[in-house]
Short mmCIF file of C-alpha atoms in Angstrom, two decimals:
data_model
loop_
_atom_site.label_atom_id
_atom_site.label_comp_id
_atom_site.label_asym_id
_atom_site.label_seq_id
_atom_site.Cartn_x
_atom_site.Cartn_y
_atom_site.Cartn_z
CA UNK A 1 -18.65 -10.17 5.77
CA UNK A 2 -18.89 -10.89 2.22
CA UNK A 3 -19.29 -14.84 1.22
CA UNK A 4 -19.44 -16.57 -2.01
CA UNK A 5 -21.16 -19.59 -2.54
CA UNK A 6 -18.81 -21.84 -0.87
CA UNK A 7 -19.23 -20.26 2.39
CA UNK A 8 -15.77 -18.08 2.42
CA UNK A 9 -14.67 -14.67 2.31
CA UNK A 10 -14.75 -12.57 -1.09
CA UNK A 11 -11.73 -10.02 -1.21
CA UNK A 12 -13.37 -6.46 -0.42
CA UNK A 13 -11.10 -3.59 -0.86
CA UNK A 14 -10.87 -0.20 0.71
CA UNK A 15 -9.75 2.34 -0.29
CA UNK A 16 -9.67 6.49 0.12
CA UNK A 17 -12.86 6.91 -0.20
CA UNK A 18 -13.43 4.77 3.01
CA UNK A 19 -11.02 6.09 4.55
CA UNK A 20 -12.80 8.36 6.88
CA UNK A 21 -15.24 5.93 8.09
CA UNK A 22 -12.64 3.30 9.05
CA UNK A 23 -10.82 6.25 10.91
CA UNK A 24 -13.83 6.69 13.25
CA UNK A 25 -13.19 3.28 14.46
CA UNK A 26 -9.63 4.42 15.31
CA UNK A 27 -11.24 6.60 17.51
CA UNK A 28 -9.95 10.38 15.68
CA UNK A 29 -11.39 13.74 16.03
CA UNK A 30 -13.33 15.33 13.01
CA UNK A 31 -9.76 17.74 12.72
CA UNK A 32 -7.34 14.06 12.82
CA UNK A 33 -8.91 12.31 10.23
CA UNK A 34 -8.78 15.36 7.90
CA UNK A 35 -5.14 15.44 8.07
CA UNK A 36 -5.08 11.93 7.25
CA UNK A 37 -7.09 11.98 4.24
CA UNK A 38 -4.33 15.25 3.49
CA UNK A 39 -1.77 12.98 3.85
CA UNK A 40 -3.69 10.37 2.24
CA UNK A 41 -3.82 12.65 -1.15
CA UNK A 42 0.40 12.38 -1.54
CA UNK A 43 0.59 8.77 -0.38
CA UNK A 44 -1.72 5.82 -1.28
CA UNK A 45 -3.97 4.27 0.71
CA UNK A 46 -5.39 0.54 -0.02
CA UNK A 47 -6.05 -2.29 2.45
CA UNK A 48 -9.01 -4.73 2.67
CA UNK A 49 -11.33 -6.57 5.18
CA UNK A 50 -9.39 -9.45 5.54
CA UNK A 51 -6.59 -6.78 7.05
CA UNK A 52 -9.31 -4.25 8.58
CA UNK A 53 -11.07 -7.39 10.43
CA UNK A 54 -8.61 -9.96 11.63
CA UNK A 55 -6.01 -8.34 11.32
CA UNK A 56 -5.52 -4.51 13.21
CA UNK A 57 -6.85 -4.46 16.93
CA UNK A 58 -9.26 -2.07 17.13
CA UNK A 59 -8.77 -1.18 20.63
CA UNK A 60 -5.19 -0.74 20.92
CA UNK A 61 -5.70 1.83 16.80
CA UNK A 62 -4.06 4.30 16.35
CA UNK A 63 -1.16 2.59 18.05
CA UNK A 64 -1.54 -0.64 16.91
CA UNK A 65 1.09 -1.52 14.48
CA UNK A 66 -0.67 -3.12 11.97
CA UNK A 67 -3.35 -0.14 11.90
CA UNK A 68 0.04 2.08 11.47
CA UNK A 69 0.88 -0.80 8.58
CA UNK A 70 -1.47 0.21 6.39
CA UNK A 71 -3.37 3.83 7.78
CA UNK A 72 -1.83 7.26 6.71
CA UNK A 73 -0.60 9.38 9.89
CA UNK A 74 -1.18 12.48 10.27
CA UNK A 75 2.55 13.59 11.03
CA UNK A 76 4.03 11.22 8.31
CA UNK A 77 4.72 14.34 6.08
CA UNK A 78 5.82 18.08 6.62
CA UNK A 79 2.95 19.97 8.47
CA UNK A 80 3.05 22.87 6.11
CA UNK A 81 2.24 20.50 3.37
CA UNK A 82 -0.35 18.55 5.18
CA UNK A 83 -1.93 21.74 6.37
CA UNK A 84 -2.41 23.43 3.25
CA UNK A 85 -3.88 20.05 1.88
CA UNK A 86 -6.52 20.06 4.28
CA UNK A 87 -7.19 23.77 3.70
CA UNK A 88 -7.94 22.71 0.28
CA UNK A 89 -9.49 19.30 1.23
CA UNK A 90 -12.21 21.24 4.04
CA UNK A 91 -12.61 24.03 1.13
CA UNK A 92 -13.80 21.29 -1.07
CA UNK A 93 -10.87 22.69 -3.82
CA UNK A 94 -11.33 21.16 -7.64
CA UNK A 95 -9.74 17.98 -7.87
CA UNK A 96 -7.08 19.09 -9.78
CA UNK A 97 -6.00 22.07 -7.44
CA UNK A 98 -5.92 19.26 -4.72
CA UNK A 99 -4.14 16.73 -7.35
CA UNK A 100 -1.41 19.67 -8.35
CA UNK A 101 -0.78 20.44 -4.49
CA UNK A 102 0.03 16.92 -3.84
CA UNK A 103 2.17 16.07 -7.00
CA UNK A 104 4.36 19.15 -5.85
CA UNK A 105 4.86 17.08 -2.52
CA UNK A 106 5.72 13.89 -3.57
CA UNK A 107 7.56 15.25 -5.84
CA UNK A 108 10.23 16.45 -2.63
CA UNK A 109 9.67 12.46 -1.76
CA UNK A 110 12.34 10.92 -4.04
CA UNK A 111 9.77 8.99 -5.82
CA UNK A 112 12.37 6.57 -7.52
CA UNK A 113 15.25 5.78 -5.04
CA UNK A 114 18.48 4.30 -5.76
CA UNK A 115 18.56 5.06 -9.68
CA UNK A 116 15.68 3.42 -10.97
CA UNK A 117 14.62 5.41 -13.53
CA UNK A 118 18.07 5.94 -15.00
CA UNK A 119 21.40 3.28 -13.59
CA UNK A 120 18.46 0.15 -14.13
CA UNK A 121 16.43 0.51 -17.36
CA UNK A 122 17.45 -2.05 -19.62
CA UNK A 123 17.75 -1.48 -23.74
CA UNK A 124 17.62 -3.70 -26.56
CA UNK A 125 19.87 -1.52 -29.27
CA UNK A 126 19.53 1.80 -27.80
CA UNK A 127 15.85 1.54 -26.79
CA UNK A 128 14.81 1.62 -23.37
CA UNK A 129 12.95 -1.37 -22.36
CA UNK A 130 9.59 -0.40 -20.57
CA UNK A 131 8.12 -2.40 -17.38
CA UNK A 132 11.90 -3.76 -16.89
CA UNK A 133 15.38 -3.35 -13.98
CA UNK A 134 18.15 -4.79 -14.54
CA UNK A 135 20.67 -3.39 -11.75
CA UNK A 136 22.98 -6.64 -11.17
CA UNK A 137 24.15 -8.74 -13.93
CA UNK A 138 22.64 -12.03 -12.69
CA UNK A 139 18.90 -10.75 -12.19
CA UNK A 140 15.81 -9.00 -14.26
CA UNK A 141 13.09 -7.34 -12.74
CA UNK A 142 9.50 -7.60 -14.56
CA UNK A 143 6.80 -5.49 -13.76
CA UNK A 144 3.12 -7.21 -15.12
CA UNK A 145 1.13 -4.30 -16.02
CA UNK A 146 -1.87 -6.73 -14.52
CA UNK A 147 0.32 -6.57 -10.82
CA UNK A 148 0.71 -3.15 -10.20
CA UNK A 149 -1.41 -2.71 -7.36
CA UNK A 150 -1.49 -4.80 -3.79
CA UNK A 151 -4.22 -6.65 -1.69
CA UNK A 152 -3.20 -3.72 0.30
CA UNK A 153 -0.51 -0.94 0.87
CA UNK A 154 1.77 -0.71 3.37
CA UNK A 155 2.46 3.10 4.19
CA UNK A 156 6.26 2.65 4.70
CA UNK A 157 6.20 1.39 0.87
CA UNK A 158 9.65 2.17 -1.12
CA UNK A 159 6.97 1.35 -4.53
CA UNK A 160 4.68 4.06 -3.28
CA UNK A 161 5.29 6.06 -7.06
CA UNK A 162 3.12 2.70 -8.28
CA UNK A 163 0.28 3.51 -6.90
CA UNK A 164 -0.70 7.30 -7.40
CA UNK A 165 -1.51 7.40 -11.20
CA UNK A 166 1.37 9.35 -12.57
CA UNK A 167 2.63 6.83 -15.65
CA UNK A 168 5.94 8.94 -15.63
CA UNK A 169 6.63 7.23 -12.50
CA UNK A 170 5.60 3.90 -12.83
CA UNK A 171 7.11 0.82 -14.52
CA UNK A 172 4.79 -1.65 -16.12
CA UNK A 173 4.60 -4.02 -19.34
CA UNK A 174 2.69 -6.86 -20.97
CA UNK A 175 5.51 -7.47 -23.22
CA UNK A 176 6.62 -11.09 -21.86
CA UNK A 177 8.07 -11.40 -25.60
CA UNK A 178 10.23 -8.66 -25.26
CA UNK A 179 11.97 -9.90 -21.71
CA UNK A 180 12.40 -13.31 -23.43
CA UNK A 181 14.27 -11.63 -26.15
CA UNK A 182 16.28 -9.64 -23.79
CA UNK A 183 16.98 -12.63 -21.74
CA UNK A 184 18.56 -13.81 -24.95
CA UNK A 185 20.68 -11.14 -25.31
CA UNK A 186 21.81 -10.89 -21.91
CA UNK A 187 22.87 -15.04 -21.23
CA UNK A 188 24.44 -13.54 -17.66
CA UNK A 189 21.34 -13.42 -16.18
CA UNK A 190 19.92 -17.16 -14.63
CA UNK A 191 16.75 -15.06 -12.58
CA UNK A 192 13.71 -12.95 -12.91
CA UNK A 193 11.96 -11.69 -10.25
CA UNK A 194 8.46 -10.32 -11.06
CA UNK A 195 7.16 -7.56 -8.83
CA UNK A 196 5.09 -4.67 -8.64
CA UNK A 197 2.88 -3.55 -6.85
CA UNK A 198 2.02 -7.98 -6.59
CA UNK A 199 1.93 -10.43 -9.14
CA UNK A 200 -0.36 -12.39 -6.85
CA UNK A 201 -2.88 -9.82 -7.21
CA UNK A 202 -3.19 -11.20 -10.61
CA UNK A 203 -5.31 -13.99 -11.40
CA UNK A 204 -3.67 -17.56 -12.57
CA UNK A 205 -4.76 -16.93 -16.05
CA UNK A 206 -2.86 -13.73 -16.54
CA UNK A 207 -0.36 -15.20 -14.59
CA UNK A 208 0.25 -17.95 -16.28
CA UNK A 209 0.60 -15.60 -19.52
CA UNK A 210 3.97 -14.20 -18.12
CA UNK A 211 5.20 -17.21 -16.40
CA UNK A 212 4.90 -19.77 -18.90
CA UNK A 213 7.56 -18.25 -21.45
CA UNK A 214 10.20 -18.13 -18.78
CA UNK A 215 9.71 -22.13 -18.66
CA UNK A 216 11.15 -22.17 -22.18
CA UNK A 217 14.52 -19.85 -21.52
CA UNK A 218 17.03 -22.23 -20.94
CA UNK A 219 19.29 -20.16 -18.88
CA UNK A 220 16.88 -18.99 -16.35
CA UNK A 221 17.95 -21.31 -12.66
CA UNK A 222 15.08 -19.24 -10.75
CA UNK A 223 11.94 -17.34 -11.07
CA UNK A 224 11.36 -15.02 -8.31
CA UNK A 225 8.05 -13.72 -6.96
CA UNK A 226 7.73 -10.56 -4.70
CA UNK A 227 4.49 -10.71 -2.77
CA UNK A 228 2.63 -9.44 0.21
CA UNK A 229 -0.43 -11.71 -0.49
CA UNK A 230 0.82 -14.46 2.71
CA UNK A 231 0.23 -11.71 4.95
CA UNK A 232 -2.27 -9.46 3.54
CA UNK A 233 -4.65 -11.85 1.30
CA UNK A 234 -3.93 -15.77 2.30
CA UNK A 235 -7.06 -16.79 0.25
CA UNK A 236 -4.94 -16.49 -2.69
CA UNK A 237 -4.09 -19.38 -2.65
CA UNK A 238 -6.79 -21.48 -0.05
CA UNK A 239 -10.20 -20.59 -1.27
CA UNK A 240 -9.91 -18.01 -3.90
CA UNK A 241 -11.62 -19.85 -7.24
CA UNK A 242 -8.54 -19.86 -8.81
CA UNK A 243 -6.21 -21.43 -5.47
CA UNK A 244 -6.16 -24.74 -7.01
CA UNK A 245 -4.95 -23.53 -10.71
CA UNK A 246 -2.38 -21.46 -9.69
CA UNK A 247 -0.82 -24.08 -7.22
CA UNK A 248 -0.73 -26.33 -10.47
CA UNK A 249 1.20 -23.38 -12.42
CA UNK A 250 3.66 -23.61 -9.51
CA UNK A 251 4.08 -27.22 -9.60
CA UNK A 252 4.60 -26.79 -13.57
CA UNK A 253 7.50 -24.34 -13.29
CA UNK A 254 9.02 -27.18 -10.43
CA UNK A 255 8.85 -29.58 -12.98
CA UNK A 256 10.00 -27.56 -15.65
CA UNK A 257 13.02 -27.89 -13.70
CA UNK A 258 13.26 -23.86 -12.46
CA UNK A 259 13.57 -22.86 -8.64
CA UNK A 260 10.20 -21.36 -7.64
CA UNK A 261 10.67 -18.90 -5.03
CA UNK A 262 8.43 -16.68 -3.28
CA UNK A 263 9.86 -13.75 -1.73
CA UNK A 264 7.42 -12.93 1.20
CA UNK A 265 6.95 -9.85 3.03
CA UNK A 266 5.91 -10.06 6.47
CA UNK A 267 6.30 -7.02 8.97
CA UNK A 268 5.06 -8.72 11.90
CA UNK A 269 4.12 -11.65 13.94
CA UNK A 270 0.45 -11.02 13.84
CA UNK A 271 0.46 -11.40 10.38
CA UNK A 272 1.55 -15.01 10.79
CA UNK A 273 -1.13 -15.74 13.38
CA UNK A 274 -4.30 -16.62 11.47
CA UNK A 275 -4.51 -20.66 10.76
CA UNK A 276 -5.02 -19.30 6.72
CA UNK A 277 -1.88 -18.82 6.47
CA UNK A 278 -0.68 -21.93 7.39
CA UNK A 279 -2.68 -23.48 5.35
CA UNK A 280 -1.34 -21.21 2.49
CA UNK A 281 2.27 -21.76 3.34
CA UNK A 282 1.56 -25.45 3.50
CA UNK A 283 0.06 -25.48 -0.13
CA UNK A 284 2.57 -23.33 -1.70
CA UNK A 285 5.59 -25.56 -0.44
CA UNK A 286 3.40 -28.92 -1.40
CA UNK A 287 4.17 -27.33 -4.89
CA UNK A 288 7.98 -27.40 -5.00
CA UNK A 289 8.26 -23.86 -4.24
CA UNK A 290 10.26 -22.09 -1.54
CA UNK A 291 9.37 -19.22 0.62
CA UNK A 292 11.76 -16.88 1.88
CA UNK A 293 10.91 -13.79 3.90
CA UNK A 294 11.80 -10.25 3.99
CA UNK A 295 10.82 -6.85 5.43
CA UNK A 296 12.13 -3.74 6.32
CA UNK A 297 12.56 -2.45 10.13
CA UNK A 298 10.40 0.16 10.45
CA UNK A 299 10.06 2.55 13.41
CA UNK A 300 7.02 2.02 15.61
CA UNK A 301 5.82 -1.05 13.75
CA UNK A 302 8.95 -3.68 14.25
CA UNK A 303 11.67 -1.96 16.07
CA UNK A 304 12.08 -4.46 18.74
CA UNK A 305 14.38 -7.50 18.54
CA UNK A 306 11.75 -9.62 19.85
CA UNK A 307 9.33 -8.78 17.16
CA UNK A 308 12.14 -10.49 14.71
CA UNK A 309 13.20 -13.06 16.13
CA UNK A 310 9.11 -14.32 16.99
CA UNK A 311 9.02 -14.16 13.30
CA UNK A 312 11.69 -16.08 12.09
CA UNK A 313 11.34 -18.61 14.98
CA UNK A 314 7.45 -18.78 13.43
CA UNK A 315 8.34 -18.54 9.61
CA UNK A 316 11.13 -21.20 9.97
CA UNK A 317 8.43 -23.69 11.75
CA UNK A 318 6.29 -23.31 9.06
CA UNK A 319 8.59 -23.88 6.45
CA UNK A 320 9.76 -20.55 5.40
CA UNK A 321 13.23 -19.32 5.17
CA UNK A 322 14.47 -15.97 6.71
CA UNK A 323 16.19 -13.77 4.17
CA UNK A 324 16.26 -10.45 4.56
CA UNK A 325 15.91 -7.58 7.24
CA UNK A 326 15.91 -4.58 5.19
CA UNK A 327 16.50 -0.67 6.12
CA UNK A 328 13.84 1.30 5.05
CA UNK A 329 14.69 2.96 1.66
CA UNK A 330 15.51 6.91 1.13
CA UNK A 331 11.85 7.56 -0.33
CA UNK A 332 8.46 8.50 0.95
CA UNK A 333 7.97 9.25 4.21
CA UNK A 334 11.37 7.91 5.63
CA UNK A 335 12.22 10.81 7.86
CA UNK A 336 9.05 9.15 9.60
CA UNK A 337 10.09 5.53 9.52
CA UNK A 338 13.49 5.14 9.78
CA UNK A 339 16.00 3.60 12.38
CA UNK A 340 19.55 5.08 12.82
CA UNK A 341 21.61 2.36 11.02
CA UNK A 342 23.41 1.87 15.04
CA UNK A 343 19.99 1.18 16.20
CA UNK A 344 18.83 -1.18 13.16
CA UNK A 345 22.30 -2.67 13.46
CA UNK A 346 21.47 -3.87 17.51
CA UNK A 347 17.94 -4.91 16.85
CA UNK A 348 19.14 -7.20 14.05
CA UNK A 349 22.02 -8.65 16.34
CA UNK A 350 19.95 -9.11 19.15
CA UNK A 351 17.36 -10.83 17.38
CA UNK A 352 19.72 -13.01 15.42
CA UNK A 353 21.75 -14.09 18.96
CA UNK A 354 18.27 -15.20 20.03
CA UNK A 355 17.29 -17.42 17.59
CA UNK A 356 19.02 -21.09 16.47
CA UNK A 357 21.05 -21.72 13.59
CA UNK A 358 18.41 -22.76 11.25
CA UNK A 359 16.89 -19.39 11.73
CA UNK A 360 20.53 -17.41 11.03
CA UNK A 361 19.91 -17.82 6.89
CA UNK A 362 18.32 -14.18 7.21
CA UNK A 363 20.79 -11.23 6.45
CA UNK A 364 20.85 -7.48 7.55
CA UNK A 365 20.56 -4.84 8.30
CA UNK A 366 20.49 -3.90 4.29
CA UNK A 367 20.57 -0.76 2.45
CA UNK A 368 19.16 -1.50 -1.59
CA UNK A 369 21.24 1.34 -2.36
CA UNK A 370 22.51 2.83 -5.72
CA UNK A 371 25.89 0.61 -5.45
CA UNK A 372 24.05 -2.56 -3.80
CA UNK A 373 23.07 -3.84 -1.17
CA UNK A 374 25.18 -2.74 1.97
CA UNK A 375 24.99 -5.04 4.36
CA UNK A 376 25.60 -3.16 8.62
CA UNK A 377 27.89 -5.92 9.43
CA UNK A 378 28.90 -4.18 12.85
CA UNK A 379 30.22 -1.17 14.97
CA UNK A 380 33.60 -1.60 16.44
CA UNK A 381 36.95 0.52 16.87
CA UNK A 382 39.72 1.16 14.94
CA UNK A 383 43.11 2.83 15.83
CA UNK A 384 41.33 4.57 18.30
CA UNK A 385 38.52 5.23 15.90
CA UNK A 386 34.93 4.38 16.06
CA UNK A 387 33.66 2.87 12.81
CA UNK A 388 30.61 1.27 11.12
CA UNK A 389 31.96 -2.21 9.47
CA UNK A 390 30.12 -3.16 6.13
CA UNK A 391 29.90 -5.25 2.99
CA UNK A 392 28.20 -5.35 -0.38
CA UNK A 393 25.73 -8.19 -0.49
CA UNK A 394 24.96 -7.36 -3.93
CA UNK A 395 26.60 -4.43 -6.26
CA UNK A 396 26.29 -3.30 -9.83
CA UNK A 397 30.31 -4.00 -10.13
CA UNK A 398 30.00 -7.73 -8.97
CA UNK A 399 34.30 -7.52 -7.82
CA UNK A 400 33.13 -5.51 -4.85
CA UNK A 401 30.73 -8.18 -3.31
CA UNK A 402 31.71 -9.38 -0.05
CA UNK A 403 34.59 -7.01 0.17
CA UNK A 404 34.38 -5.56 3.97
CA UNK A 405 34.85 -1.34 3.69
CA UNK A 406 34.32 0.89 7.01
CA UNK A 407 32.51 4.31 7.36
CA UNK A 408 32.83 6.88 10.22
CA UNK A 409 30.33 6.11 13.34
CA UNK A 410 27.60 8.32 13.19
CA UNK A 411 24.77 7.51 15.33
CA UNK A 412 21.99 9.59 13.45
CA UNK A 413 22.89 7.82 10.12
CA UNK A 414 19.71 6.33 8.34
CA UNK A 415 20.86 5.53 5.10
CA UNK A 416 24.22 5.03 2.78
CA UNK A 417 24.47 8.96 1.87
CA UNK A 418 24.64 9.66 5.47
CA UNK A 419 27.79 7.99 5.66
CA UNK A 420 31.28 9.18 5.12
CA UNK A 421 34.17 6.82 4.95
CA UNK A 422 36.80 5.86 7.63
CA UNK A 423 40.32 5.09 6.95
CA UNK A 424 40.21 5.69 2.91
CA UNK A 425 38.91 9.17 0.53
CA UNK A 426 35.75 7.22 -0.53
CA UNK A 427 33.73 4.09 -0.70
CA UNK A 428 34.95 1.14 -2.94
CA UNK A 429 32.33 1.84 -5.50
CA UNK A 430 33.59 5.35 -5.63
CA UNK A 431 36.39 4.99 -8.49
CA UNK A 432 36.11 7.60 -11.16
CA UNK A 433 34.89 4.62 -13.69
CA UNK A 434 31.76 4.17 -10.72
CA UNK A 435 31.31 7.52 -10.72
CA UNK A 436 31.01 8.22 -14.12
CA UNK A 437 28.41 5.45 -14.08
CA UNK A 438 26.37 6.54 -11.12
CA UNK A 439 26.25 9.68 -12.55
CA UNK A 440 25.54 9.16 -16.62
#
């Protein structure tokens, strides 16, 4: 353990080139942990000893879920591909033979799902605006260049592309100037969110930098900020040197009369457990600011209703607010992740029938799709026909919001593009205007 003068924890990261030595504690063979570090080439691998120590239980790795949180598995990508990356890996291949293999595989990974790189890039004039998303009319997504990276990464990731190196497929900026001015031309939208990677892996001086001008734009209601830290780094905002600075930046956006909300990611209960992040939570509500929690349902790390509903029974005690229980996203490794939406769709209900009323503010099962957010309201039948019922929590054509639609039941559907529609020739967002759109 690394302490500072103070007598607490120092944040110690990990990272590939650990990666075989923590594997030995997972107990793999000389031939496993080679095909991790393969896989470990295409997908990146981060976590720290906050994560590695209190965190995983040792004795229960390689099943463990938080171990399978944060480790590379072996079988999380296409054997071929892993195989000839540890042919290359035990031939000790140049790096850049090794680099070139494993760009051609992420490559087949859809690196940026649901239109990102083309349906959500804002311009000012005709210009693209770097570092910035802009999908529905009422929110803008930021992207500090100073938060693109994580106290640690979670393999399912859907922001994997972040984090290999490739600058074609990342979105960063330290122009705060130029989202003020396009706040200013776009009065419609009342709330950034900044993301990343983590803003909280930023300290509260470079922070403050991007945060403070958003005080000033009168039409902002809400800043937004997506972070992992509760779970993965608590000491943000306990006993790092800079806890007590950035709780006052908090407090100064609450009194600059804008909603302050965090939007958490926890994946499960253990990551609630340590008394640190209490103690965190506590702090960052003392501030003004809310904390609402999301995560997606993940195969063999949170598919079990009990694992949800001990989470938002525990998040709502402490204060939080249940939000969101995402699918996982059509990128990465998802073949290896993913629920069946029927399966996702039962784990949500029986979780939310077990919990009180308080804890029924989170929504789901949701797809962040190319139309929206499509919300696995149900399966029930219909004229003698068995049918998925959905909504739009959130679309690019805001008319289409909480308008119910149906799909054909299929029970090996994972994601939106596995559906077809029931009772119509296509999906409400599916007009020839929409399609001209999602295509351009």
């Amino acid at each position: 353990m690394i302490l500072n003068q103070a007598g607490t924890r120092r944040f110690k990261a990990y990272t590939s080139k650990h990666l075989d030595e923590l594997l030995l504690r997972a107990g793999l063979d000389e031939t496993q942990r080679l095909k991790v570090r393969a896989v470990a080439t295409v997908l990146p691998f981060r976590t720290n000893a906050y994560v590695v120590d209190e965190l995983i239980d040792w004795s229960a790795a390689p099943d463990d879920p938080i171990y399978r949180l944060v480790f590379p598995q072996a079988d999380m990508l296409p054997s071929p591909d892993v195989d000839r990356l540890a042919d290359l890996l035990k031939a000790e291949a140049p790096n850049a033979e090794i680099q070139a293999e494993a760009n051609r595989v992420r490559m087949k990974l859809n690196p940026h799902p649901a239109g990102q790189l083309s349906l959500n890039v804002p311009r000012i004039g005709k210009e693209p605006v770097p570092g910035m998303q802009h999908k529905y009319p009422e929110t803008v997504l930021f992207f500090p260049k100073q938060g693109q990276t994580c106290h640690a990464y979670c393999t399912y990731c859907f922001r994997w592309a972040q984090f290999v190196g490739d600058a074609d497929l990342k979105f960063a900026s330290d122009d705060v100037e130029q989202l003020v001015a396009y706040l200013g031309e776009h009065p419609e939208v009342t709330s950034v969110l900044l993301t990343g990677g983590d803003p909280m892996i930023m300290g509260e001086s470079v922070l403050r930098r991007y945060v403070e001008p958003l005080l000033e734009v009168e039409q902002l209601e809400s800043i937004r900020i997506g972070t992992k830290s509760l779970a993965y780094w608590p000491q943000r905002f306990t006993t790092d040197p800079d806890a007590d600075d950035t709780l006052r930046l908090f407090e100064q956006v609450v009194e600059a009369g804008k909603n302050l909300a965090f939007m958490s990611h926890f994946s499960h209960p253990r990551e609630l457990a340590s008394p640190l992040v209490s103690q965190a939570v506590s702090r960052i509500l003392g501030s003004g600011a809310t904390i609402r929690t999301q995560a997606p349902l993940i195969r063999s790390i949170n598919d079990d209703p009990e694992v949800w509903s001990s989470m938002w029974r525990q998040q709502l005690g402490m204060g939080m607010i249940p939000y969101y229980m995402f699918v996982e996203r059509d990128t990465g490794p998802q073949d290896y992740f993913a629920v069946p939406l029927a399966q996702a769709y039962e784990v949500f209900r029986d979780a939310y029938a077990s919990v009180s009323g308080l804890c029924r503010t989170v929504r789901g099962p949701s797809m962040s799709a190319t139309p929206g957010k499509v919300c696995v309201d149900g399966v029930t039948e219909i004229a003698g026909q068995k049918v998925f019922v959905l909504h739009l929590i959130q679309s690019r054509d805001p008319s289409l919001v909480g308008r119910p639609f149906f799909a054909r039941y299929d029970p090996q559907a994972a994601w939106l593009t596995d559906l077809r529609p029931a009772f119509a020739d296509r999906f409400p967002w599916e007009t020839a205007a929409q399609e001209a759109l999602l295509s351009a």
